[in-house]
XYZ file of C-alpha atoms in Angstrom:
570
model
C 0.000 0.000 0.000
C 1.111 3.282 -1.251
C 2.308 5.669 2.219
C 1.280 9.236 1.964
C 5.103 11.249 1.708
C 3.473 13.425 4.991
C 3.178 10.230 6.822
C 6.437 8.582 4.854
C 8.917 11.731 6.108
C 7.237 12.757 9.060
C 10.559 13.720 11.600
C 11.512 10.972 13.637
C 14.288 13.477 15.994
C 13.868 17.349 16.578
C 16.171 17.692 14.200
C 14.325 17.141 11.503
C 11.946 19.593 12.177
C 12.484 22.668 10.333
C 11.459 26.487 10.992
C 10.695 25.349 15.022
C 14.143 25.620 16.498
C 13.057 27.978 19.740
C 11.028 24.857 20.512
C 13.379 21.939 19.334
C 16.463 23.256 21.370
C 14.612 23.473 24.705
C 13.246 20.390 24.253
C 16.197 18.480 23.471
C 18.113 20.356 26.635
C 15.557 19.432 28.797
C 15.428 15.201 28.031
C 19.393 15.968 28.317
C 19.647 17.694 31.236
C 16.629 15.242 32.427
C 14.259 18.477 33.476
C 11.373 17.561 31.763
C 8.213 18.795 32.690
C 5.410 16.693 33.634
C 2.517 18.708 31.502
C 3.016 20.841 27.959
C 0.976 22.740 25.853
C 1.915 22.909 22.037
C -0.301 25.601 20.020
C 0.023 27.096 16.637
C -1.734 26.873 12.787
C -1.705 23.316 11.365
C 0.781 21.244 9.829
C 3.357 22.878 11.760
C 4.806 20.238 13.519
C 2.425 19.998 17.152
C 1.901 16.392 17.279
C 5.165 15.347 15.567
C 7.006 17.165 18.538
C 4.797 15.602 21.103
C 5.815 12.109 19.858
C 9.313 12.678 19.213
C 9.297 14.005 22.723
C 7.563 10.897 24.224
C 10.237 8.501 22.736
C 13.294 11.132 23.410
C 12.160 10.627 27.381
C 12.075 7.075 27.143
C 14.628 6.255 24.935
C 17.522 3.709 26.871
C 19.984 5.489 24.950
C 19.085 9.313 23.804
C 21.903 10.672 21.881
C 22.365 14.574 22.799
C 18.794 14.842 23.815
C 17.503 12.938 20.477
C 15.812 9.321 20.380
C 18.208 7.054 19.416
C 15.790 4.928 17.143
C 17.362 1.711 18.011
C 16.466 1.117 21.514
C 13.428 -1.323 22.236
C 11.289 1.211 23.444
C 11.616 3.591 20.070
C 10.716 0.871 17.673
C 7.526 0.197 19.984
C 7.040 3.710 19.784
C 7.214 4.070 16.046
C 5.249 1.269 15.171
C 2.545 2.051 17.664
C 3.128 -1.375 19.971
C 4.160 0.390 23.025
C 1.082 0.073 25.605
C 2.584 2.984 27.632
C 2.274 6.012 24.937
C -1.659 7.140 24.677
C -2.819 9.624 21.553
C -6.272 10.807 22.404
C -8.112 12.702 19.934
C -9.750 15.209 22.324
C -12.715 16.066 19.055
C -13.845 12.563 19.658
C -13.435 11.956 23.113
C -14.104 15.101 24.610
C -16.556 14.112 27.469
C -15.496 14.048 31.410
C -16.211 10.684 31.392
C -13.481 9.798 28.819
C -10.500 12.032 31.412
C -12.158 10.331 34.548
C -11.260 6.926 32.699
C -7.634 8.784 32.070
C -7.083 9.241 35.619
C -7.782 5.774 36.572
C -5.310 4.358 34.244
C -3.188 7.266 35.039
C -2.389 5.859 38.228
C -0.973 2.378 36.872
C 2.572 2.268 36.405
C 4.286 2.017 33.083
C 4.825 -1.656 31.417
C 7.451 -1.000 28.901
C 8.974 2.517 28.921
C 10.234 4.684 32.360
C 7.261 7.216 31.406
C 3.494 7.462 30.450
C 2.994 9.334 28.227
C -0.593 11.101 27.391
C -0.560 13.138 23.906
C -4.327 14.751 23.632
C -4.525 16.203 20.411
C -7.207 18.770 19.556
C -6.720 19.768 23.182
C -9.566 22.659 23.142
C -12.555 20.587 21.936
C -12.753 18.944 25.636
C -15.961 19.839 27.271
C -15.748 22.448 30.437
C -16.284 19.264 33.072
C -13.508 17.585 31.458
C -11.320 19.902 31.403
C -12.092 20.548 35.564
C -11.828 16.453 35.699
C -8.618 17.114 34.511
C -7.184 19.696 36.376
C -6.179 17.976 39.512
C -4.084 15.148 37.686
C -2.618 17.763 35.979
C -1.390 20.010 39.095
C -0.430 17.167 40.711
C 0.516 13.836 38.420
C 2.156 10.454 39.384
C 5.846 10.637 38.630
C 5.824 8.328 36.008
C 3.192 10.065 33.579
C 3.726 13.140 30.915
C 1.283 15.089 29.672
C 1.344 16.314 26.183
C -1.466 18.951 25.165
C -1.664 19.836 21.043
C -4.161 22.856 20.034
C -5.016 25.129 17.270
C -7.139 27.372 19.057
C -5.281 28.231 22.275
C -8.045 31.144 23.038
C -10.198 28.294 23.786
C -8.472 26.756 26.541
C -9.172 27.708 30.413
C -6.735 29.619 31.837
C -6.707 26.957 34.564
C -5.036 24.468 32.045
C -2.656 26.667 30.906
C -1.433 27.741 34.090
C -0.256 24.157 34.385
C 1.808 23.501 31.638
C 4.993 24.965 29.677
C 3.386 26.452 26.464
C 5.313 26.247 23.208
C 4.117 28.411 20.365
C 4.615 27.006 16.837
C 5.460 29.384 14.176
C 4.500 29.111 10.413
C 7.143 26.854 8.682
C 8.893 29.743 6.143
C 8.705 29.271 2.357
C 12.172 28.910 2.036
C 12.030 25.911 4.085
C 9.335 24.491 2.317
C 11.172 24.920 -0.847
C 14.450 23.254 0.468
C 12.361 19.960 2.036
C 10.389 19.756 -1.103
C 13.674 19.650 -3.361
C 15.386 16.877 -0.572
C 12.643 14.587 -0.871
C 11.943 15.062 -4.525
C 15.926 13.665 -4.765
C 14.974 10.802 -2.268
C 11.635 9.873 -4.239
C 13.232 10.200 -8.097
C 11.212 12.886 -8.772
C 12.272 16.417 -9.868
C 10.486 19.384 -9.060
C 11.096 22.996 -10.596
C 11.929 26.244 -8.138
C 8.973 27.963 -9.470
C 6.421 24.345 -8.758
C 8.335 24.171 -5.272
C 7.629 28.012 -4.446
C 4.034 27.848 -5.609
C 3.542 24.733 -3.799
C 4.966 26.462 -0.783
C 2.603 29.457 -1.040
C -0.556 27.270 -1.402
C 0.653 25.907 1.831
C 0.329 29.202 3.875
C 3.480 27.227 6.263
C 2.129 24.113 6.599
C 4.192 21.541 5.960
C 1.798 18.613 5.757
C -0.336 20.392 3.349
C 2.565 20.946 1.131
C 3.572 17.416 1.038
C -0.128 16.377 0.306
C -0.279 19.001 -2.759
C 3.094 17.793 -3.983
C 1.618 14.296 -3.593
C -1.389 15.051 -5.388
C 1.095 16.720 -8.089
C 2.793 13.438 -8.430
C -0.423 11.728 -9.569
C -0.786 13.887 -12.240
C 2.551 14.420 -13.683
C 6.268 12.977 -12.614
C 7.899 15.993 -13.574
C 6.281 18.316 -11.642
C 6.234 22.428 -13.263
C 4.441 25.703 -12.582
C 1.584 24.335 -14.984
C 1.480 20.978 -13.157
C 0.978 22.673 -10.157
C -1.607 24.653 -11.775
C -3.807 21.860 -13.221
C -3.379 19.282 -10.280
C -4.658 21.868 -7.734
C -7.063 23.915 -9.827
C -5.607 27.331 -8.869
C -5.233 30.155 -11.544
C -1.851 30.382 -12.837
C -0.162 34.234 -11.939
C -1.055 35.265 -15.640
C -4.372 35.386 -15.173
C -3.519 37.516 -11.416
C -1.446 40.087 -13.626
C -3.822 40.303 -16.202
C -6.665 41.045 -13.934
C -4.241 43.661 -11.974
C -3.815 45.882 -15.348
C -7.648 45.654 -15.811
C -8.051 47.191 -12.401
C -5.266 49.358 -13.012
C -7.416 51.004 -15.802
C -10.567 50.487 -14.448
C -11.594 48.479 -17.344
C -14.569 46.282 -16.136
C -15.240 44.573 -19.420
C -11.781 43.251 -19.899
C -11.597 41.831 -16.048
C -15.352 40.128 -16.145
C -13.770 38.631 -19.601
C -10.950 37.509 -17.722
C -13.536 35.872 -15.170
C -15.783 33.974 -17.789
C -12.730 32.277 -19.352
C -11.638 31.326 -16.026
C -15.530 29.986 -15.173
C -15.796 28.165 -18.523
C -12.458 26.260 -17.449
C -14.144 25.394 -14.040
C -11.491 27.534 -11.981
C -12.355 27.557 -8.383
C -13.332 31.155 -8.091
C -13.742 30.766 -4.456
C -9.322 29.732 -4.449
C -9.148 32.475 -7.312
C -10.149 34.817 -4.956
C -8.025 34.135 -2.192
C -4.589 34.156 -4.768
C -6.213 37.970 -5.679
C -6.267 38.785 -2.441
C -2.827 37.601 -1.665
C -1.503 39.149 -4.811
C -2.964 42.830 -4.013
C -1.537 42.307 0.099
C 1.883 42.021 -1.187
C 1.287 44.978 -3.265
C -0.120 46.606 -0.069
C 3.274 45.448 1.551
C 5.466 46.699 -1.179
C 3.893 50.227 -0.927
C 4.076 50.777 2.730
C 7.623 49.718 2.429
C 7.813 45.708 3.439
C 11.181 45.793 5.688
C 11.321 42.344 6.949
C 7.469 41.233 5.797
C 7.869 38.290 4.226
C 6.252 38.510 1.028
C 4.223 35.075 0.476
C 2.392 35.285 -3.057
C 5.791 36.571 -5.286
C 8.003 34.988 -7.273
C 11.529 36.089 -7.609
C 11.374 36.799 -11.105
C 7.515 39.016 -10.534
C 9.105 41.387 -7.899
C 9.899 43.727 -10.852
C 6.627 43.570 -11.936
C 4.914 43.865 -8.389
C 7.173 47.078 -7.601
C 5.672 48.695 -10.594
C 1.647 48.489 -9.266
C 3.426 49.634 -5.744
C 4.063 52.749 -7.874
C 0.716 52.616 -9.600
C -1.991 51.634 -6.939
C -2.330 54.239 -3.818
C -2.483 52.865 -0.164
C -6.171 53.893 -0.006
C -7.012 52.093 -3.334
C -5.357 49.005 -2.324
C -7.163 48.767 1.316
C -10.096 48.942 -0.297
C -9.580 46.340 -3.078
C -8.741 44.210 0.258
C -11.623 45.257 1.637
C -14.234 44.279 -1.066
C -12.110 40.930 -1.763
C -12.371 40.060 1.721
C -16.203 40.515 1.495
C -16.501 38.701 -1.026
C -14.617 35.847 0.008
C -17.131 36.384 2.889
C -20.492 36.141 0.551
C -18.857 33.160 -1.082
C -19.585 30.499 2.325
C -23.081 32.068 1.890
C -24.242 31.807 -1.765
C -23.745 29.701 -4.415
C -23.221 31.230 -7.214
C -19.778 32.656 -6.853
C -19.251 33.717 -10.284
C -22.019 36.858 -9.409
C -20.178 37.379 -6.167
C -17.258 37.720 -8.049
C -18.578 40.029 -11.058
C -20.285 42.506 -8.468
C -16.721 42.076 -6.833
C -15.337 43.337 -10.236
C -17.719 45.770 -11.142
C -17.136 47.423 -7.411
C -13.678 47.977 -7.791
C -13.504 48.908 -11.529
C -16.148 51.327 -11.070
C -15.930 53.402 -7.739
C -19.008 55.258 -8.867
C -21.114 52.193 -8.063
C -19.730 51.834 -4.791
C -21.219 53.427 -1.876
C -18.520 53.006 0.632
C -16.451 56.055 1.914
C -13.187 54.654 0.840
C -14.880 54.663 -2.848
C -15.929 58.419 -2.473
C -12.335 59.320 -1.515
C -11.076 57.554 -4.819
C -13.700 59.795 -6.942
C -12.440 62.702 -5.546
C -8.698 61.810 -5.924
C -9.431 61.301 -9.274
C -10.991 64.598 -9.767
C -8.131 65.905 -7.974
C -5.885 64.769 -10.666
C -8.162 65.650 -13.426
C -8.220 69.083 -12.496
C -4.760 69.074 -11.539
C -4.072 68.312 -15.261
C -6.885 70.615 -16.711
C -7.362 73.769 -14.739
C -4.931 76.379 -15.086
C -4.606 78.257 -11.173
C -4.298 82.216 -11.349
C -2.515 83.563 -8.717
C -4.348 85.582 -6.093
C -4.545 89.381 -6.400
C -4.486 91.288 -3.088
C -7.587 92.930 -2.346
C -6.982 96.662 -1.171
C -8.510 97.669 1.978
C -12.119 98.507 2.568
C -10.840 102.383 3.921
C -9.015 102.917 -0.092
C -12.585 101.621 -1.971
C -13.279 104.314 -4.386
C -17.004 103.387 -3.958
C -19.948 101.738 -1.686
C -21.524 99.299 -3.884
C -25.652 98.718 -2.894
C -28.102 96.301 -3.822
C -31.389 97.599 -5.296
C -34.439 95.261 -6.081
C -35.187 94.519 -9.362
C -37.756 97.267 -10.885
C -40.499 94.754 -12.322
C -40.452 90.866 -12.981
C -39.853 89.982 -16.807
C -40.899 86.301 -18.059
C -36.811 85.504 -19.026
C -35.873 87.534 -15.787
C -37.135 87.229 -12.393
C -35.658 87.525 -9.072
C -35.797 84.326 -6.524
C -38.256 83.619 -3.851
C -36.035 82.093 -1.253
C -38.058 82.572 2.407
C -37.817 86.133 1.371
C -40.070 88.879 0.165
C -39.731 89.494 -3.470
C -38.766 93.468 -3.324
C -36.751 92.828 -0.264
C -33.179 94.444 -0.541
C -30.149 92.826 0.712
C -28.382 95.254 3.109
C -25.317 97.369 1.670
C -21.468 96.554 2.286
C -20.683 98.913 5.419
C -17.018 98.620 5.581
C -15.704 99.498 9.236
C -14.331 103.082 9.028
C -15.549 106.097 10.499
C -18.449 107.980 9.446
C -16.228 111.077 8.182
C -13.510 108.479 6.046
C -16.843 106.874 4.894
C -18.078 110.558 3.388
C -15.231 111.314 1.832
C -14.851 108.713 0.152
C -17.934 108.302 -1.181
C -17.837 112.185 -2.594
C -14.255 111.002 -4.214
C -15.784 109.237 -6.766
C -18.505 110.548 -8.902
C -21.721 108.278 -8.819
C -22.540 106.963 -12.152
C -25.926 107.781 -13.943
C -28.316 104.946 -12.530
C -31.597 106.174 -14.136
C -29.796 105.861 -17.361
C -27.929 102.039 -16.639
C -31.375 100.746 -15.243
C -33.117 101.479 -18.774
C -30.326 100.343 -21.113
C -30.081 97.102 -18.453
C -33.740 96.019 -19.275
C -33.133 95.758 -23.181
C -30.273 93.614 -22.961
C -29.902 89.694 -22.368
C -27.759 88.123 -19.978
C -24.657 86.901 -21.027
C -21.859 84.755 -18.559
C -19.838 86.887 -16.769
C -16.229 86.203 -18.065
C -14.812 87.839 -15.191
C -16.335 85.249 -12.562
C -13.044 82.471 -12.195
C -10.455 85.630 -11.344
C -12.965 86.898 -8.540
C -13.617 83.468 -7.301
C -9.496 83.528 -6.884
C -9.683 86.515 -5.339
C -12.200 85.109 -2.646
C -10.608 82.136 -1.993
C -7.351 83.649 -0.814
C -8.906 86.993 1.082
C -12.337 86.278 1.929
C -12.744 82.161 2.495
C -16.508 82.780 3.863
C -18.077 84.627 0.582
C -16.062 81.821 -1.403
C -17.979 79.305 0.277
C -21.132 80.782 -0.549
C -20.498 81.269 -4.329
C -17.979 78.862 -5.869
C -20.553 76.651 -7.200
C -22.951 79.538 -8.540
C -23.557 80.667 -11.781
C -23.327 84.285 -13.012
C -24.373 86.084 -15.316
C -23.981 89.555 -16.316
C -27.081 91.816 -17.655
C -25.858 95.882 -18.164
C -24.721 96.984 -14.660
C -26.576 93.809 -12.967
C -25.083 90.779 -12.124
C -27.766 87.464 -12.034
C -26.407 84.918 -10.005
C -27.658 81.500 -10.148
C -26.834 79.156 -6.883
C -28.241 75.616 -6.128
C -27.879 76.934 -2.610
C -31.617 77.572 -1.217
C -30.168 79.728 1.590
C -27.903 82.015 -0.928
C -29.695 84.764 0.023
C -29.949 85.089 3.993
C -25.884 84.296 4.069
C -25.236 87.145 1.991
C -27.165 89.483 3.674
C -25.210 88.013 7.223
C -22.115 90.443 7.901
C -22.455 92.152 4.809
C -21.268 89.689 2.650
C -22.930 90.717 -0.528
C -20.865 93.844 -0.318
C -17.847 92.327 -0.072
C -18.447 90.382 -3.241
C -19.402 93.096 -5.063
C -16.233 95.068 -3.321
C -14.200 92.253 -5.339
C -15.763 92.461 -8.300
C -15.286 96.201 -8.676
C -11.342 95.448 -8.101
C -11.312 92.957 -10.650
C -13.619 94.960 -13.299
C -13.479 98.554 -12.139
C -16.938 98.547 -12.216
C -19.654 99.327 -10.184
C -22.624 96.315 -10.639
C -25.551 95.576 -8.669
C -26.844 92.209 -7.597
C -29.904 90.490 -8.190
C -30.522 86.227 -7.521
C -31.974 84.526 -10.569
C -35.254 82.052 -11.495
C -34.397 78.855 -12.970
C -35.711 80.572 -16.114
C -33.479 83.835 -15.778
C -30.789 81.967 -17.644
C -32.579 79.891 -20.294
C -31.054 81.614 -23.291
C -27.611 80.463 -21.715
C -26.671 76.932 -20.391
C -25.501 76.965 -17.498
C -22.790 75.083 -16.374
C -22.598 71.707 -14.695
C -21.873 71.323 -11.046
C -20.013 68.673 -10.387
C -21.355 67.375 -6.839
C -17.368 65.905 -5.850
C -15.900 69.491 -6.798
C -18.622 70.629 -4.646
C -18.131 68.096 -1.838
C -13.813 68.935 -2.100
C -14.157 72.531 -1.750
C -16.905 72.247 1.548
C -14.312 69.958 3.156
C -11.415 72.562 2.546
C -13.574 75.305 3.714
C -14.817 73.007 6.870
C -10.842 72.520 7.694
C -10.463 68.929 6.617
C -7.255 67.972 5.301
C -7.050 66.835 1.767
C -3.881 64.962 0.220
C -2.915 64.906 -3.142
C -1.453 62.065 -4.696
C-alpha cells in the first residue's frame, strides 16, 4: 500500500523539524539535562509540527539510549514507539473523546505504572474541543501527576483553553514553517523519491501551503499523480488554482478600471471550471503584497511573489495608492465572505469586479475618496490656477456698492423667492471706518448715472460673466466665507446687474449676514473697475444660456477645505 510522503517523512528526531528551532532546542536540553516537565501545551496553525514534537518528545524521554537529547531509534522502546506497539504512549483525539467521562477513565489508568517505557505518556490532540467538566476532571491530575506520567497537550485554538489548564503547563508556540524551508524539504525529498520538481512548482507549492508543511507534502503528492515531472503548470492543473497570468492580467484591468476586460478575464476562467472561491483568495494575496510593497515591506515576508515578478509587483506599488489598495482588500475580503453564503460565486465575483472597476457604483467612503482623488488629478491636469490678487482695503474703496431690487419681474428675468419677500433688498457693504472716512470717500468718486444704466439694463440679455473664475481667486485667498457661498454659482452679467444663479436655497440670507454681498461686489469692482448691482436669478433667468454643470465631488472637495479637513494629493 502506497504511504502518503506526509506520513512517509514525518521527523523521527527534533532535528528534523524545520522552521521550530526555539522549541526543538529546549526540548532536546531538557530530556538531556533530564528536566522535563510533567505537563506541555503545544499551540500554533496546522501542519506545523504539534503532534510530531509531542511524539518525538515521548520517545526522546524514554529512549535507553538518547543521543544529545535525540531518540536514538534503536532502543526497544523507540521501535515500539514508532510502530505504535508500546502500551505505555496514549494519543487521544480530544474532538472525539471530549466528554469528562473519557479524562475520569484517564485518571484511573493514570495511576498504573508504566509496562514498557520509564514514562506514560498522554498526547491529547485537539486539546480545546474537551468539554468544560472535562477539562475541571482534569485539572487535579494535571497540578499534581504520578511521577511516572507526561502530559502532552496539542491545540489550534489556544483562546479556547481555560486559563486553569494553561497555568499548568509549559506552552510552546509554533510558528508558520517559512517558504524557504518548504522549498528546500520539497527539493530533498523530490531527490529521495526520483522525482524532480522545478523552483517555481516548489515556491508555488509552498505558497498554497500558507506554512504548513503537511499540506505541502499532500499538494506535492497530489502533483505526483498527475505528472512525474512536476512544473508551474502541473501545479496549476493538479490543484485547480489560476496560474499568476491570469492575477497580472486582472491587476492591469483594475489598473485602468476596465470592467469589461476583467469580467472577460472571469468567464474564461468559469468556462475552465477555476475555483473562483481559491481564485479569490490568490487575488487577495496578490494585491496584500502589493499593499506590503507600498508601505515599504522591511522584513514582511512577502508570500504570493516569485523572484522573477518582484519587478513587476514594484511597478503596481508605484501605480496603486495605499487607499485604493485597502479597499480592493476590503471588497475581496467581502466577497470571500459572501462566497460560504451563496452559491453562485461567479455573481459574487462580477459585483466584486464591477465594485472595484467602477468606484461610482460603490457606496462606501473609501470609494468616495477615490472619486475625488481622481478629480483631484483631473483638475490638476486641466485647470490652469491664477494667482491671487491682493484685495486693497475697505478704507481705499473708491465706492460703496448697494443692492437695489429689481424694478419689475420679466418672463426671461425674475428675481428668486427664497423665504424672502420678493422686493426685499439685501443690506449694503458697510465697511468698518468712520463715518467722516466713509463721506469722503464716497464724494471722491462721482456716482454713475443709474436712471440711465437701469433702462439700457432692461433691453439687454444676460450673457456669462467672463470675469467670474479671477474673482472666485480673489475670494478664496482673502475672503474664504463669501467663497464658500459662491464657488458653485452661476453668473451672469445683464448691463450693470449681475444674475447669479446658486443651487444653494439659503444664498440669500448668508449674503445678507455680515455684509457679505458687499464684499463680493467690493471684489468684483477690483477685478472689473466697475460698479454692478446684484440680483438672484429664477431657474428661467438663464434659459437663453446653459448653465454650467456642477459637479457634486468638486462641490463636496471645496466644503471639506472650507470646513478645515485635510485633503492629500497624490
Amino acid at each position: 500500500m502506497y504511504l502518503a510522503l506526509y506520513r512517509k517523512w514525518r521527523p523521527r528526531t527534533f532535528l528534523d523539524v524545520v522552521s521550530q528551532e526555539h522549541i526543538t532546542t529546549t526540548l532536546q536540553n531538557q530530556v538531556k539535562n533530564q528536566k522535563t516537565a510533567h505537563a506541555y501545551l503545544f499551540t500554533g496553525s496546522r501542519g506545523t509540527g504539534k503532534t510530531t514534537c509531542a511524539k518525538i518528545l515521548s520517545m526522546a524521554v524514554n529512549c535507553e539510549h538518547p543521543i544529545d537529547g535525540n531518540p536514538c531509534m534503536e532502543c526497544d522502546s523507540c521501535k515500539s514507539i514508532l510502530d505504535g506497539t508500546n502500551m505505555d504512549i496514549q494519543e487521544i483525539d480530544a474532538a472525539s473523546n471530549n466528554g469528562v467521562d473519557n479524562i475520569r477513565q484517564l485518571r484511573e489508568e493514570a495511576f498504573f505504572l508504566p509496562t514498557q517505557s520509564k514514562y506514560r505518556v498522554y498526547i491529547i490532540d485537539e486539546t480545546h474541543m474537551l468539554s468544560q467538566a472535562a477539562f475541571n476532571a482534569l485539572l487535579k491530575i494535571m497540578e499534581e501527576p504520578p511521577q511516572h506520567v507526561i502530559f502532552i497537550m496539542a491545540t489550534t485554538e489556544i483562546q479556547k483553553v481555560p486559563a486553569t489548564i494553561l497555568s499548568r503547563c509549559q506552552r510552546f508556540d509554533f510558528n508558520r514553517i517559512r517558504t524557504a524551508d518548504i522549498i528546500s524539504r520539497l527539493k530533498m525529498i523530490a531527490d529521495a523519491e526520483h522525482f524532480t520538481i522545478t523552483n517555481e512548482a516548489a515556491a508555488m507549492i509552498a505558497r498554497l501551503a500558507d506554512g504548513g508543511m503537511r499540506d505541502a507534502l499532500s499538494l506535492t503528492d497530489q502533483c505526483i499523480a498527475y505528472e512525474h515531472d512536476i512544473t508551474e503548470d502541473t501545479v496549476i492543473h493538479a490543484t485547480g488554482v489560476t496560474g499568476r497570468d491570469y492575477l497580472f492580467a486582472v491587476c492591469d484591468c483594475i489598473l485602468e478600471n476596465d470592467t469589461s476586460g476583467a469580467l472577460k478575464i472571469l468567464g474564461s476562467l468559469y468556462d475552465r471550471s477555476k475555483d473562483l472561491q481559491t481564485f479569490c483568495e490568490e487575488l487577495s494575496g496578490q494585491f496584500r503584497d502589493i499593499m506590503i510593497l507600498k508601505a515599504g515591506n522591511g522584513e514582511v515576508e512577502l508570500r504570493f511573489i516569485l523572484p522573477s515578478e518582484l519587478k513587476k509587483m514594484k511597478q503596481y506599488a508605484e501605480s496603486f495608492t495605499l487607499a485604493r489598495l485597502l479597499r480592493y482588500l476590503q471588497i475581496l475580503q467581502e466577497t470571500l465572505d459572501a462566497m460560504t453564503k451563496y452559491s453562485d460565486k461567479r455573481l459574487n465575483m462580477e459585483m466584486c469586479f464591477i465594485r472595484i472597476c467602477n468606484p461610482s457604483a460603490d457606496h462606501a467612503p473609501q470609494s468616495l475618496l477615490q472619486r475625488i482623488e481622481q478629480l483631484e488629478r483631473t483638475l490638476e491636469r486641466g485647470v490652469n490656477i491664477v494667482a491671487p490678487v491682493s484685495v486693497a482695503p475697505a478704507a481705499q474703496q473708491p465706492t460703496k456698492p448697494t443692492l437695489t431690487p429689481e424694478p419689475a419681474p420679466q418672463p426671461a428675468m425674475e428675481k428668486t423667492q427664497i423665504q424672502q419677500p420678493a422686493q426685499e433688498d439685501l443690506k449694503p457693504y458697510s465697511p468698518p471706518e468712520s463715518q467722516t472716512q466713509q463721506t469722503a470717500a464716497q464724494q471722491s468718486v462721482p456716482k454713475p448715472d443709474v436712471s440711465q444704466s437701469e433702462s439700457e439694463s432692461e433691453n439687454m440679455q444676460p450673457v456669462p460673466f467672463v470675469h467670474w473664475e479671477t474673482v472666485l481667486e480673489q475670494l478664496k485667498a482673502a475672503d474664504p466665507f463669501i467663497y464658500g457661498l459662491v464657488f458653485n454659482a452661476a453668473v451672469y452679467e445683464k448691463g450693470l446687474y449681475l444674475y447669479m444663479k446658486s443651487p444653494m436655497g439659503s444664498l440669500v440670507s448668508n449674503l445678507k449676514k455680515d455684509n457679505a454681498a458687499g464684499r463680493l461686489l467690493s471684489v468684483v469692482q477690483q477685478v472689473t473697475g466697475k460698479s454692478y448691482k446684484l440680483r438672484l436669478a429664477k431657474e428661467n433667468t438663464t434659459s437663453q444660456t446653459a448653465a454650467p454643470k456642477i459637479d457634486p465631488l468638486k462641490e463636496l472637495t471645496e466644503r471639506a477645505r472650507l470646513a478645515g479637513v485635510e485633503i492629500t494629493e497624490q
